[in-house]
Structures are given as structure tokens and as C-alpha cells.
Coordinates of C-alpha atoms in Angstrom, one line a residue:
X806 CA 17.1 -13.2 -18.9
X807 CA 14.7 -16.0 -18.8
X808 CA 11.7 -15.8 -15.7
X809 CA 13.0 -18.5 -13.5
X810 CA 17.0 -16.5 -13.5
X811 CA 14.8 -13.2 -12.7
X812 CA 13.2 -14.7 -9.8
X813 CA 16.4 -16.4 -8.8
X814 CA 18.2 -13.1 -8.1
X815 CA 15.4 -11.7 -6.9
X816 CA 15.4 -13.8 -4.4
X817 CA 18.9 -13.9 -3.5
X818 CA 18.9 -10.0 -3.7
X819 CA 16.3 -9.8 -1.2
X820 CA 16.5 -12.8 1.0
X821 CA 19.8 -13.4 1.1
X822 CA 22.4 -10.8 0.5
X823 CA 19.9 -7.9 2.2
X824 CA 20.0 -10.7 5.1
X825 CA 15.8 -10.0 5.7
X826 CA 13.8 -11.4 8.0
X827 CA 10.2 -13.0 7.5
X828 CA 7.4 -12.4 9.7
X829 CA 4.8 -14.3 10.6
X830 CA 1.3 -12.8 12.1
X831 CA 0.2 -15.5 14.6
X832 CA -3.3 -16.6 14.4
X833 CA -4.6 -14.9 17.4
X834 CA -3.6 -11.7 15.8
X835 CA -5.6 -11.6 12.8
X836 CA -9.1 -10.4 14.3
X837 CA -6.3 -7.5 15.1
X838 CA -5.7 -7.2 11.4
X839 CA -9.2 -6.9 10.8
X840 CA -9.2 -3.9 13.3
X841 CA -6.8 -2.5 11.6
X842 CA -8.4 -2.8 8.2
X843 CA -11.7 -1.0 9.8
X844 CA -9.9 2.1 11.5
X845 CA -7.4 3.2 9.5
X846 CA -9.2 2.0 6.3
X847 CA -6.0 -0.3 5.1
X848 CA -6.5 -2.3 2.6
X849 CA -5.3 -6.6 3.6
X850 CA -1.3 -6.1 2.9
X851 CA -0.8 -3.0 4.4
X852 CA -3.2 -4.0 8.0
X853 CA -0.8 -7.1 7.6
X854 CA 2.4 -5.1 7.2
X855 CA 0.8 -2.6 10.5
X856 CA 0.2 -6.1 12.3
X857 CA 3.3 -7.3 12.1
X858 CA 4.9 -3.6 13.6
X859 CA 2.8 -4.2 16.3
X860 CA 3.5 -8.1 17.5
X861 CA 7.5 -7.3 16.9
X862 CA 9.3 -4.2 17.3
X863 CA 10.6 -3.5 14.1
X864 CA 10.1 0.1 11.6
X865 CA 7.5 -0.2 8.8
X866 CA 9.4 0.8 5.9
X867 CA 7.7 1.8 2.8
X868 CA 6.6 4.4 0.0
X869 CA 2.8 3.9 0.7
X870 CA 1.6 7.0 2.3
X871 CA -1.6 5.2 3.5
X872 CA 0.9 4.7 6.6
X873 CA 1.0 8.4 7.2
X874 CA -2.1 8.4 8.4
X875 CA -1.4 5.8 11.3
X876 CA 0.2 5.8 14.8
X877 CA 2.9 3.7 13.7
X878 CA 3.6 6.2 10.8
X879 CA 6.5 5.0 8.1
X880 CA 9.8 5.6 7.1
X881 CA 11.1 5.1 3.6
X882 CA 13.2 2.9 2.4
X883 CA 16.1 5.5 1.9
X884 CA 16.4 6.4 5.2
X885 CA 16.9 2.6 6.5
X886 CA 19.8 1.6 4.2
X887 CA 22.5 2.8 6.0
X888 CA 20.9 2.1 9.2
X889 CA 22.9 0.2 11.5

């Protein structure tokens, strides 16, 4: 399978059929970020990912165990799929 047909059903795996939604972190929240960065020691993507938890109500679901750590905490993905 060529690049482009990878990324094409990777995209449609993820986007469409698993029907997910994209955040976005307003503007006014990112000196929030970088207070997340500092206390918890996150690195940019995961203070984002912590961010976003925190402006909508929605589960942070992930393998990355730096999340443990946190007052949001994690779940993993295996515990979501069946979700409803």
C-alpha cells in the first residue's frame, strides 16, 4: 500500500467511521497549558491533551502513564470502546 492510501484510511478509520471529535484549545487557555506543563512536568502534547479535559468535559484516554500522576488521571483506550 502506497503512503497517500495509508493515510487515506487512516484517516477515514479515525475521523470518520470512529465518528471523533476535534478540539480546539482557545487562545486564552494556553498560559493554562503552560501551567500545566510546569506542575505536572508534561511535556507540550500531553499539557495540551490535559487542557483540552479541562475547557470540555470529556475522559482523557490514553496509554501514557505521565497522566497517572494528575488530577484528571486516564483511562485507557480499552475501557472506552464499548462505552456508550
Amino acid at each position: 500500500m502506497k503512503n497517500k492510501e495509508m493515510y487515506d484510511v487512516f484517516v477515514d478509520d479515525i475521523l470518520t467511521n470512529a465518528q471523533m471529535k476535534l478540539y480546539r484549545l482557545p487562545l486564552d487557555k494556553i498560559s493554562r497549558l503552560l501551567q500545566i506543563m510546569a506542575q505536572w512536568n508534561l511535556d507540550f502534547d500531553d499539557a495540551y491533551q490535559m487542557s483540552i479535559c479541562e475547557v470540555y468535559p470529556c475522559d482523557l484516554v490514553s496509554y501514557d502513564r505521565d497522566f497517572d500522576k494528575t488530577q484528571i488521571g486516564r483511562t485507557i483506550p480499552e475501557k472506552n470502546i464499548f462505552k456508550e
